[in-house]
mmCIF file of C-alpha atoms and ligand atoms in Angstrom:
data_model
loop_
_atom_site.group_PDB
_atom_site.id
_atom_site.type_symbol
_atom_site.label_atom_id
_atom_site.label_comp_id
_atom_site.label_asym_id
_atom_site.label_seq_id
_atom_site.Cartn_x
_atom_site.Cartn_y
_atom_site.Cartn_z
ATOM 1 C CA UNK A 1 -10.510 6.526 29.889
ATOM 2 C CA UNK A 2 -6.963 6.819 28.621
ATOM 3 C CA UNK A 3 -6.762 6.968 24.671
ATOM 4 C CA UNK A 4 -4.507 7.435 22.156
ATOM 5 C CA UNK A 5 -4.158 8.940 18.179
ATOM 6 C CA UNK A 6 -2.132 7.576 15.511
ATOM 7 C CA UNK A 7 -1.955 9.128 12.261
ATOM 8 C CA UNK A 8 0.013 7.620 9.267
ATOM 9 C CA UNK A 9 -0.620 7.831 5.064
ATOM 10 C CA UNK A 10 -1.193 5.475 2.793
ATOM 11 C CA UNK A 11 1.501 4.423 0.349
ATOM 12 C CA UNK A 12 1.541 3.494 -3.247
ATOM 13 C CA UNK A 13 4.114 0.797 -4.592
ATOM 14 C CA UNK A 14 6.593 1.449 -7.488
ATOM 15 C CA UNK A 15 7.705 -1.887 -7.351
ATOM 16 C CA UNK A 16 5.187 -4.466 -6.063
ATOM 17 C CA UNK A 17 4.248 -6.633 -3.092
ATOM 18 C CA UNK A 18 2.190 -9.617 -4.346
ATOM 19 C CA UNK A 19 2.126 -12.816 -2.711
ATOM 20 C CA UNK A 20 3.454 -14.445 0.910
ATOM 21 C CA UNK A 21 6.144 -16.625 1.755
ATOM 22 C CA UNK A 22 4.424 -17.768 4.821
ATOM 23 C CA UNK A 23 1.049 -17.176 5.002
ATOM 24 C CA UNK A 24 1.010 -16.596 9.018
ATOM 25 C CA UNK A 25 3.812 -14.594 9.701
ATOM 26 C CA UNK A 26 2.534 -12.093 6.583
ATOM 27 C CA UNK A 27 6.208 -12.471 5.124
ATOM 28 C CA UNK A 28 6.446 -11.440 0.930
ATOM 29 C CA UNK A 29 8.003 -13.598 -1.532
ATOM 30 C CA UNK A 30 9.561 -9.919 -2.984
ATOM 31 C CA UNK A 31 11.044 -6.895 -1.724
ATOM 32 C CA UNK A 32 8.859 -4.087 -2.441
ATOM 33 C CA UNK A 33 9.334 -0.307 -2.600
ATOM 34 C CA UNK A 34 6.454 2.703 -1.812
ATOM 35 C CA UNK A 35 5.807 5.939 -1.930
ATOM 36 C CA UNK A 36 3.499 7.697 0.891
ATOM 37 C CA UNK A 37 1.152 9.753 -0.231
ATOM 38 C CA UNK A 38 0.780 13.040 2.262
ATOM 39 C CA UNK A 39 -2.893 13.479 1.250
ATOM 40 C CA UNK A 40 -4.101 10.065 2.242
ATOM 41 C CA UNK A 41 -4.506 10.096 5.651
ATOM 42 C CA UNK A 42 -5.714 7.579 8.673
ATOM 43 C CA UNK A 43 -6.206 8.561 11.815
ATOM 44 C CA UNK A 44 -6.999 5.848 14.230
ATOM 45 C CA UNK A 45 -7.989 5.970 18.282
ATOM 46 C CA UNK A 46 -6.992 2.932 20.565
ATOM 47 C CA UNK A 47 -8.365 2.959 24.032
ATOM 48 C CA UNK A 48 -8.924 -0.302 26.482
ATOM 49 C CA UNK A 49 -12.243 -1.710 26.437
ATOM 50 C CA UNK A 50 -14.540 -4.681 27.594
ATOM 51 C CA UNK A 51 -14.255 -6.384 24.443
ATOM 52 C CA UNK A 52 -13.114 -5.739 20.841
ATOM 53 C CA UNK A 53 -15.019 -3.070 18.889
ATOM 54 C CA UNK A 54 -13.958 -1.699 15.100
ATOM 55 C CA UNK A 55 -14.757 1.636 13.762
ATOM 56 C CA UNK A 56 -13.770 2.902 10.458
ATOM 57 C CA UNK A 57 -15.328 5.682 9.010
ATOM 58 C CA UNK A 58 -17.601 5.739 11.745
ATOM 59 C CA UNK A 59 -19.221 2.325 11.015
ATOM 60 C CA UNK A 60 -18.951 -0.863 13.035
ATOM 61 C CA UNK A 61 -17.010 -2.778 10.426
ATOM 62 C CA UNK A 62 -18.228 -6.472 9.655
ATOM 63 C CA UNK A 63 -17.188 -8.910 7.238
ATOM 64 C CA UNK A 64 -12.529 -9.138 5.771
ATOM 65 C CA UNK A 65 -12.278 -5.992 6.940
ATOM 66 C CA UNK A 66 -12.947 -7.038 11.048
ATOM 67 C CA UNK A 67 -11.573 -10.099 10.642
ATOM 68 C CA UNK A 68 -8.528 -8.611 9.819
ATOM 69 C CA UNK A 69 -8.319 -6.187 12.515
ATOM 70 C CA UNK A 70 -9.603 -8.880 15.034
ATOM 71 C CA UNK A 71 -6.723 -11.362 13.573
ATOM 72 C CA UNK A 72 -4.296 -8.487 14.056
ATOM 73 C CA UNK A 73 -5.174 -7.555 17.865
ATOM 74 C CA UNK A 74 -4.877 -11.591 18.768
ATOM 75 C CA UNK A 75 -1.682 -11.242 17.099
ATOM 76 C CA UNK A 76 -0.571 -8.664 19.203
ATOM 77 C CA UNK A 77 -1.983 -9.826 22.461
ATOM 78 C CA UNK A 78 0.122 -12.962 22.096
ATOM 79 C CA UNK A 79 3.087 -11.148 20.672
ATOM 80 C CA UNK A 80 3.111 -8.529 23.472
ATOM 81 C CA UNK A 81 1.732 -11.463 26.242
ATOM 82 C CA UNK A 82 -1.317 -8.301 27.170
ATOM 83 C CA UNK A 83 -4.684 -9.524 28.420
ATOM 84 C CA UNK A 84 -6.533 -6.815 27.221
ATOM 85 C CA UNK A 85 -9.298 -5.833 24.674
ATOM 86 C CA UNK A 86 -9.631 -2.774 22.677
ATOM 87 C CA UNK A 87 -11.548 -0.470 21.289
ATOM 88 C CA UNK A 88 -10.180 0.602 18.036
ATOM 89 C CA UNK A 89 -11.807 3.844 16.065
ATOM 90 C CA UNK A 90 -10.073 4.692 12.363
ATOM 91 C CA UNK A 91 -11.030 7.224 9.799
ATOM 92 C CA UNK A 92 -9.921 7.561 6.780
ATOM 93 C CA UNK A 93 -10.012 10.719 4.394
ATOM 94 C CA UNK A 94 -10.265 8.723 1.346
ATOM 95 C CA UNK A 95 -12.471 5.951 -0.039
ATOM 96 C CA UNK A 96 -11.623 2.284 1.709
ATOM 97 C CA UNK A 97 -11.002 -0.909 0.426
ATOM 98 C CA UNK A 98 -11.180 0.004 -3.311
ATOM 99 C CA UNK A 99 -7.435 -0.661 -3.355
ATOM 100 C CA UNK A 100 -6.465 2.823 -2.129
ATOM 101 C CA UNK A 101 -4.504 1.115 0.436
ATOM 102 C CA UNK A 102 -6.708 1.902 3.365
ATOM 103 C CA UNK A 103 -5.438 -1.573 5.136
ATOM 104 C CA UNK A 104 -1.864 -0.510 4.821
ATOM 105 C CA UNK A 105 -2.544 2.959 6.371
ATOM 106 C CA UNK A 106 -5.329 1.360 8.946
ATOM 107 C CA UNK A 107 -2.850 -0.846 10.211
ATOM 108 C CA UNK A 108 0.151 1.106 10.586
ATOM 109 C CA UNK A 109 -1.705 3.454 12.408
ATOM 110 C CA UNK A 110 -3.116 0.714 14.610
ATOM 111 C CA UNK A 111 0.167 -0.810 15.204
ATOM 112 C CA UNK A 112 1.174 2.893 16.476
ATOM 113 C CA UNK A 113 -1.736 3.620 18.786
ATOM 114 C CA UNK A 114 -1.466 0.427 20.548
ATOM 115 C CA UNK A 115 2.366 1.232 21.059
ATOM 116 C CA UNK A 116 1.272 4.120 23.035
ATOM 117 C CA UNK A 117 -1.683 2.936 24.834
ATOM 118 C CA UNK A 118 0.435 -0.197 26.080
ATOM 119 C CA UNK A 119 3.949 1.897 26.486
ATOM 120 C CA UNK A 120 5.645 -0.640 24.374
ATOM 121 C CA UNK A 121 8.409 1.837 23.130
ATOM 122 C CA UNK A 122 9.064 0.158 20.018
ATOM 123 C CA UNK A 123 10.947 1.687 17.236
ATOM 124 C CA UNK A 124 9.865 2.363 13.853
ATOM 125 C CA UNK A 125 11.741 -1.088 12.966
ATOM 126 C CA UNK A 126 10.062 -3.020 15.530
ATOM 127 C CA UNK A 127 6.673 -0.973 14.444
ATOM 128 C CA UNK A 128 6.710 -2.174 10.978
ATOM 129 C CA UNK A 129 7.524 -5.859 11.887
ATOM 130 C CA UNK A 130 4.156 -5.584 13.938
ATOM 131 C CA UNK A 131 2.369 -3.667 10.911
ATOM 132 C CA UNK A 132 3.499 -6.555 8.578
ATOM 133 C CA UNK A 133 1.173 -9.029 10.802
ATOM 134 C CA UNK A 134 -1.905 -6.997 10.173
ATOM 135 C CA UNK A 135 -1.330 -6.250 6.457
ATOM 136 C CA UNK A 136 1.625 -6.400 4.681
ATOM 137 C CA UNK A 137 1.927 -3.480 2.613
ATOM 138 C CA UNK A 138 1.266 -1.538 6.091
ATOM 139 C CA UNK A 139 5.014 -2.519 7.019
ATOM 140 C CA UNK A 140 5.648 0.322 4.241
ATOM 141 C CA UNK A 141 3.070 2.965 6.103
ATOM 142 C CA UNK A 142 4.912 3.204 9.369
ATOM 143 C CA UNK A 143 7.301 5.372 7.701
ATOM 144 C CA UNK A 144 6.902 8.776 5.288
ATOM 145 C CA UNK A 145 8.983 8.981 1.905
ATOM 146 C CA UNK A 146 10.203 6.468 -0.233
ATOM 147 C CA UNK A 147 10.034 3.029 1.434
ATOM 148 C CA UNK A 148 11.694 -0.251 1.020
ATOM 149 C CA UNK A 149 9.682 -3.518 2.300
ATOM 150 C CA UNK A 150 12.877 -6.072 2.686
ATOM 151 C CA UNK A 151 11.904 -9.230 1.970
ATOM 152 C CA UNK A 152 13.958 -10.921 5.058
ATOM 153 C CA UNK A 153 14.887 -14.396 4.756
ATOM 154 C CA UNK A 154 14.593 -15.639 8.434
ATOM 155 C CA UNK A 155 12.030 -18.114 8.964
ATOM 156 C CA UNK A 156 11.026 -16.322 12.469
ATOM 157 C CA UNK A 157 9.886 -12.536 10.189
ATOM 158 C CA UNK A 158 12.912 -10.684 12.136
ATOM 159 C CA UNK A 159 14.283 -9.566 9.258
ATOM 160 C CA UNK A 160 11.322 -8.675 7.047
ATOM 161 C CA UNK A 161 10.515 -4.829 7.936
ATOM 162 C CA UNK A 162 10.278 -1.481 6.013
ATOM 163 C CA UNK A 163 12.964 0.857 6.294
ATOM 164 C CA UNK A 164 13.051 4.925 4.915
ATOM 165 C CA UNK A 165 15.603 5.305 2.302
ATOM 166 C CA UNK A 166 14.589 8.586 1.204
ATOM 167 C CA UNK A 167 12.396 11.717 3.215
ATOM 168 C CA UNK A 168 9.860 13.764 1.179
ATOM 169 C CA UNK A 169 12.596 16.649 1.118
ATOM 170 C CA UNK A 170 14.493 14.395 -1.523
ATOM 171 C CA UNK A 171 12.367 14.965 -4.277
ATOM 172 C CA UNK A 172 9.179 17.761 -3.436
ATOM 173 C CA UNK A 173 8.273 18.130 -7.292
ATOM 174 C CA UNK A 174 7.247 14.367 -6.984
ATOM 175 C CA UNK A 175 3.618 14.136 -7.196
ATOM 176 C CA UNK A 176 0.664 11.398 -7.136
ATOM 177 C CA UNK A 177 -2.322 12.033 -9.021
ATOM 178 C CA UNK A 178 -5.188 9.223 -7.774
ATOM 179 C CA UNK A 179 -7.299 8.995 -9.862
ATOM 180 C CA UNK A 180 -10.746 7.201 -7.932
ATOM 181 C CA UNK A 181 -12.596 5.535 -10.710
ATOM 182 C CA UNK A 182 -14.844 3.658 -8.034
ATOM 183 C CA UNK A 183 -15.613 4.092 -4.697
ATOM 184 C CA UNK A 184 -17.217 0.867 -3.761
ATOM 185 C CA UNK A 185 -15.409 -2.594 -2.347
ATOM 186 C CA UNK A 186 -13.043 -4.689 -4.397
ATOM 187 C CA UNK A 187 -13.975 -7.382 -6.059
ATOM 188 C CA UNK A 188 -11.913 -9.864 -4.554
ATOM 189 C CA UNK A 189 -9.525 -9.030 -1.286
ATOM 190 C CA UNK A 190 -5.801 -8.503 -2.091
ATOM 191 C CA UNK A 191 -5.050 -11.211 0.642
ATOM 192 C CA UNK A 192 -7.302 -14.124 -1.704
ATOM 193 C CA UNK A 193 -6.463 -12.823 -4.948
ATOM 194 C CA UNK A 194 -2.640 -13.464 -4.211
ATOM 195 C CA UNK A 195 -2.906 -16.187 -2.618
ATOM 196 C CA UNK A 196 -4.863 -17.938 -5.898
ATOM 197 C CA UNK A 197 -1.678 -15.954 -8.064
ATOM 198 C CA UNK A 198 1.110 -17.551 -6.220
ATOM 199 C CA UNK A 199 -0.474 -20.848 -6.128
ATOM 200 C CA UNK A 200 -1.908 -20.989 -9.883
ATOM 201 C CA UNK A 201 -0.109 -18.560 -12.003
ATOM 202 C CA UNK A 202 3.002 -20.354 -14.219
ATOM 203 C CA UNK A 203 4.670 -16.486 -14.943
ATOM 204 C CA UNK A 204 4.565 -15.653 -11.089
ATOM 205 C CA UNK A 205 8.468 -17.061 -10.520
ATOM 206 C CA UNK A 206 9.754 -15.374 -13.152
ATOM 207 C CA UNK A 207 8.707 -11.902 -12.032
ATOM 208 C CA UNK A 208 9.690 -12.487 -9.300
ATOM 209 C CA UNK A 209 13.105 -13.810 -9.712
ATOM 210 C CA UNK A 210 13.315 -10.247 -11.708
ATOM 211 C CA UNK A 211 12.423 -7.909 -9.204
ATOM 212 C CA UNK A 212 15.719 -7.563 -7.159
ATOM 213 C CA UNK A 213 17.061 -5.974 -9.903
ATOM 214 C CA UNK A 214 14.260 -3.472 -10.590
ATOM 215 C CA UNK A 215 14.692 -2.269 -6.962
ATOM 216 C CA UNK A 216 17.781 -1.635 -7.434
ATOM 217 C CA UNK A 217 16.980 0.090 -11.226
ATOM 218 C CA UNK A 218 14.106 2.023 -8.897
ATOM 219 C CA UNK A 219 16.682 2.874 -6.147
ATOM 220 C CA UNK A 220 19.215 4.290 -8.863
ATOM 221 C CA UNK A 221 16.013 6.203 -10.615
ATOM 222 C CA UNK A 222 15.102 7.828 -7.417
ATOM 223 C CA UNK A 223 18.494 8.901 -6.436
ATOM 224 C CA UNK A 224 18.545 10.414 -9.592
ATOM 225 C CA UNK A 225 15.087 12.113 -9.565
ATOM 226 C CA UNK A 226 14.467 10.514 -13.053
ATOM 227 C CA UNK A 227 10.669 10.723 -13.472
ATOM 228 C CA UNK A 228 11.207 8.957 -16.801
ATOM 229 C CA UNK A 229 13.156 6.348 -15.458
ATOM 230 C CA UNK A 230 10.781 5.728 -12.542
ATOM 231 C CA UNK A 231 7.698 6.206 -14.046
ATOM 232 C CA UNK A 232 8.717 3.308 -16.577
ATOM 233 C CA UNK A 233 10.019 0.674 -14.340
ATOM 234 C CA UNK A 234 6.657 1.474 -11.812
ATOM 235 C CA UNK A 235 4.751 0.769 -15.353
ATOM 236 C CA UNK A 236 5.939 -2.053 -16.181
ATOM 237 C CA UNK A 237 5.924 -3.674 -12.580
ATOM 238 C CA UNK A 238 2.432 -2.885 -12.209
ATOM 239 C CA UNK A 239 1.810 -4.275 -15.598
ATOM 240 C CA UNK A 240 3.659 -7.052 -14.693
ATOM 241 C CA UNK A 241 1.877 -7.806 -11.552
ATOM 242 C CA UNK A 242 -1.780 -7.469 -13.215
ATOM 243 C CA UNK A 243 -0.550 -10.034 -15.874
ATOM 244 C CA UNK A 244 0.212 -12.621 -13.059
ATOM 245 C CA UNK A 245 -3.282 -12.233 -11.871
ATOM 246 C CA UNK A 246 -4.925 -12.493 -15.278
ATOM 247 C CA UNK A 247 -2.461 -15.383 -15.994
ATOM 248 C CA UNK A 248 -4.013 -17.220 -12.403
ATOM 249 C CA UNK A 249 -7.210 -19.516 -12.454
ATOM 250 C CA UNK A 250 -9.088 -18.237 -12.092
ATOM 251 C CA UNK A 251 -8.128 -15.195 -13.388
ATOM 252 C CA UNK A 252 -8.018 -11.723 -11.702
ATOM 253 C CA UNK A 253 -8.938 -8.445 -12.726
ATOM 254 C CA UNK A 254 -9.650 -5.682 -11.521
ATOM 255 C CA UNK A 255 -9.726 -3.319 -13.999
ATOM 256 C CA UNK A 256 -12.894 -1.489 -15.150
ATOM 257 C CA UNK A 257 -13.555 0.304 -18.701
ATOM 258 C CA UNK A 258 -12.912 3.655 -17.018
ATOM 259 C CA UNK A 259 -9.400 2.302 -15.749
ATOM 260 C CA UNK A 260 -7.938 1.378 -19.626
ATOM 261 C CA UNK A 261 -9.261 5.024 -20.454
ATOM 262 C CA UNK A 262 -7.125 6.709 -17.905
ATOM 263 C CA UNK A 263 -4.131 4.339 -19.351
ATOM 264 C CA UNK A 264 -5.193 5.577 -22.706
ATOM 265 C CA UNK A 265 -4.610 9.232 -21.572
ATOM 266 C CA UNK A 266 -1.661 9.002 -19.281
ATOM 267 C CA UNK A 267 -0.282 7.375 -22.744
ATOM 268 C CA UNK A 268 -1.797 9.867 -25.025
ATOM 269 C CA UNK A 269 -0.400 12.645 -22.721
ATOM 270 C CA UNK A 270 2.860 11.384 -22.684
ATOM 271 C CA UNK A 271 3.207 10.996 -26.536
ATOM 272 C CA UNK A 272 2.205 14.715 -26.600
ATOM 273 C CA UNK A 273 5.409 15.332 -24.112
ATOM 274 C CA UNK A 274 4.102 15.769 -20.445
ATOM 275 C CA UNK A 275 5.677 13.234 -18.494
ATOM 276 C CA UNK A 276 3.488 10.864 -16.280
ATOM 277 C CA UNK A 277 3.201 7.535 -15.767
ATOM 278 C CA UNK A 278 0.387 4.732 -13.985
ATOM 279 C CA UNK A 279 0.337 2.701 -11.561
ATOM 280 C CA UNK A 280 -2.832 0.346 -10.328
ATOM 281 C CA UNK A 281 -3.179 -1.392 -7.137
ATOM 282 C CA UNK A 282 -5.769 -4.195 -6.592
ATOM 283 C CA UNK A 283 -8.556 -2.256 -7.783
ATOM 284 C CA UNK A 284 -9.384 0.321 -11.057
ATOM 285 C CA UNK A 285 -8.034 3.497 -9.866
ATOM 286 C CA UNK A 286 -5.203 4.604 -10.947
ATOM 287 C CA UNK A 287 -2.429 6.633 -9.659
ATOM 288 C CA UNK A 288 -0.384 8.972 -12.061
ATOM 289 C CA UNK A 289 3.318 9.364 -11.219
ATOM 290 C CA UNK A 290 4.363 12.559 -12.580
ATOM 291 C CA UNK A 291 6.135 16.171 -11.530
ATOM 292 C CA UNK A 292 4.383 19.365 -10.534
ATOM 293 C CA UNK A 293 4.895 21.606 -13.478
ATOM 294 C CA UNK A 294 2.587 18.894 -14.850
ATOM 295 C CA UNK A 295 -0.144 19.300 -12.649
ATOM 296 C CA UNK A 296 -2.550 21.040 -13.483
ATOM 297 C CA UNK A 297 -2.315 20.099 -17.230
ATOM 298 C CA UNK A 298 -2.726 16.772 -16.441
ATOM 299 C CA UNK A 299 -5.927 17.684 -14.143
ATOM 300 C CA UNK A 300 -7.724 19.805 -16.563
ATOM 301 C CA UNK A 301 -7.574 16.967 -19.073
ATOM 302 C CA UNK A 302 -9.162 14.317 -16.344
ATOM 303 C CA UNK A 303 -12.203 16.513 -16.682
ATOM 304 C CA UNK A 304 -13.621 15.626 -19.928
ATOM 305 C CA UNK A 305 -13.593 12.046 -18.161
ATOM 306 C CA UNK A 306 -17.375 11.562 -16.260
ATOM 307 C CA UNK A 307 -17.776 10.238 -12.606
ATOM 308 C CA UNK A 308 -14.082 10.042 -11.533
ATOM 309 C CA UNK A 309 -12.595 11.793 -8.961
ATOM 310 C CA UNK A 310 -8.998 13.004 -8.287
ATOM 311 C CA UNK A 311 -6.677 13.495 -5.451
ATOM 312 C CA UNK A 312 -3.390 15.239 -5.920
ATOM 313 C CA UNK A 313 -0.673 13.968 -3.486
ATOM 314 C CA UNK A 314 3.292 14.781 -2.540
ATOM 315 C CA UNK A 315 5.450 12.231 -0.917
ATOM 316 C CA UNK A 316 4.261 12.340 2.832
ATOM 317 C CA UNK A 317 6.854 13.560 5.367
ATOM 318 C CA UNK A 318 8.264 11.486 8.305
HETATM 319 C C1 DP6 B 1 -1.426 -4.584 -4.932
HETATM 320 O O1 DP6 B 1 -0.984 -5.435 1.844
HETATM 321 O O2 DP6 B 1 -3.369 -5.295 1.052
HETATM 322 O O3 DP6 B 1 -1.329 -3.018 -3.150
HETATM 323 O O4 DP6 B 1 -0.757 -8.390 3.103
HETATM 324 O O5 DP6 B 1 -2.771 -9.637 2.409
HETATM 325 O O6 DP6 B 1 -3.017 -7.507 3.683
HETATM 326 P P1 DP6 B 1 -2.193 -8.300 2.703
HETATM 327 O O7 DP6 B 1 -2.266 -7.517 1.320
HETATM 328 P P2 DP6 B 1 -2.056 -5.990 1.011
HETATM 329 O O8 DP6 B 1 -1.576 -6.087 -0.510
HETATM 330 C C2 DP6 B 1 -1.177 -4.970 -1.230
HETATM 331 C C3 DP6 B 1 -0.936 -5.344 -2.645
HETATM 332 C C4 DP6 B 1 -0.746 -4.216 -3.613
HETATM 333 C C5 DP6 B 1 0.724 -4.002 -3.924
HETATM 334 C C6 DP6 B 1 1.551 -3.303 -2.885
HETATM 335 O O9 DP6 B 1 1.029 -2.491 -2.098
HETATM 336 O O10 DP6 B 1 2.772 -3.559 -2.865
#
């Protein structure tokens, strides 16, 4: 039986995606811009197969997490106009769905192995359009580096896809620090919680009326390699974004006890000189932006924190 594997990395967002223009067509009310993260991997397998069958981690998946995939695959039968049903078989090498971005990287890799097992030769434009439908921060996974998510404003999607702007090469001393706080499935599923944000929260407009001009603060920033200057606009986006959920009804957090203390040390750290900077996705881990030389300082003071675990990432290549 013919099969095919797809690997792609999970990315992080410096400036946020939160919320849909159009609910169907998975198209953002923002632009967005990412990071991928070389040591978060999926690797998915898509053969053909009498019916449709998920896998992640080894697990028949049940519940959001099939119902995306299954959404996704009707997408793309229609989409593509195939009569066929697959079998679809994705591991990842990091905790899932604890908002470690394991949809982003699961669909992006998806997207991928079906473009080889039905010889669609799309390109990686054309590939993260398709991503988009499954889950919309995997528009950003297709592609390695630093990654803008273009809003679009067509009506039809056409012009809402991810693009590269810079390759891992740009900036090597960049590095991730995740920080997993908790292991164990979000309490609420970035899909519902932004949908309640963009319907109920009364700051929502204004951040996002704002957020063309931090991209192009966070382009500038990145050209530059200016940790600082990255570090605090990814801060204060992410900040910004948490407040719209906590500002919804009802309101959204997902922040744990163990999540303010790593805020409290990535602040406490930086007073003391060492630059890095946090970031938080929907769930409590955290991800510290900072620069190699940093490292392993900022590691060996993680370790007087019980039960967390870290994972130190570079930008991931192409
Ligand atoms: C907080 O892409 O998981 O990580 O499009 O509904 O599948 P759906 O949501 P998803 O949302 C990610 C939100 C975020 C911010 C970001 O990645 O930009």
């Amino acid at each position: 039986m013919e099969e095919f594997v797809a690997c792609t990395n999970a990315n992080i967002a410096l400036i946020k995606y939160w919320g849909k223009r159009d609910e169907f067509l998975m198209l953002p009310t923002k632009t967005s811009l990412s990071v991928g993260l070389d040591a978060l991997k999926t690797t998915t397998k898509v053969q053909f197969s009498d019916f449709d069958k998920i896998f992640i981690n080894e697990q028949e998946v049940q519940g959001e997490a099939q119902i995306k995939v299954l959404k996704f695959l009707h997408v793309f039968r229609k989409k593509f106009k195939i009569d066929k049903f697959f079998l679809v078989d994705s591991v990842n090498n990091f905790p899932t769905a604890s908002g470690l971005a394991s949809s982003a990287s699961g669909l992006a890799a998806l997207a991928k192995g079906l473009n080889e097992l039905c010889s669609l030769n799309l390109d990686f434009k054309e590939l993260s359009i398709l991503a988009r439908r499954g889950s919309g921060s995997a528009a950003r996974s297709i592609w390695g580096g630093f990654v803008l998510w273009h809003k679009g404003v067509s009506l039809d999607g056409s012009d809402s896809f991810a693009e590269q702007i810079f390759k891992s090469v740009h900036w090597p001393e960049f590095k991730i620090i995740v920080v997993v706080v908790q292991e164990s499935k979000k309490i609420i599923s970035s899909t519902q919680a932004m949908q309640i944000t963009v319907k109920t929260c009364k700051i929502y407009n204004d951040w996002v009326r704002n957020s063309e001009r931090r991209i192009r603060q966070m382009i500038d920033a990145i050209v530059d390699k200016n940790l600082e200057k990255v570090g605090e606009l990814a801060q204060l986006d992410c900040l910004d974004m948490h407040e719209t959920m906590r500002t919804s009804t009802p309101a959204i957090n997902y922040w744990t006890d163990k999540t303010i203390k790593i805020i409290e040390l990535v602040n406490k750290l930086r007073a003391g000189g060492i630059q890095c900077y946090f970031t938080i996705d929907a769930g409590p881990n955290v991800k510290i932006l900072t620069l190699e030389k940093h490292q392993d300082q900022i590691l060996s003071e993680l370790k007087n924190i019980e039960d967390i675990k870290t994972i130190v990432s570079g930008v991931s290549g192409d």
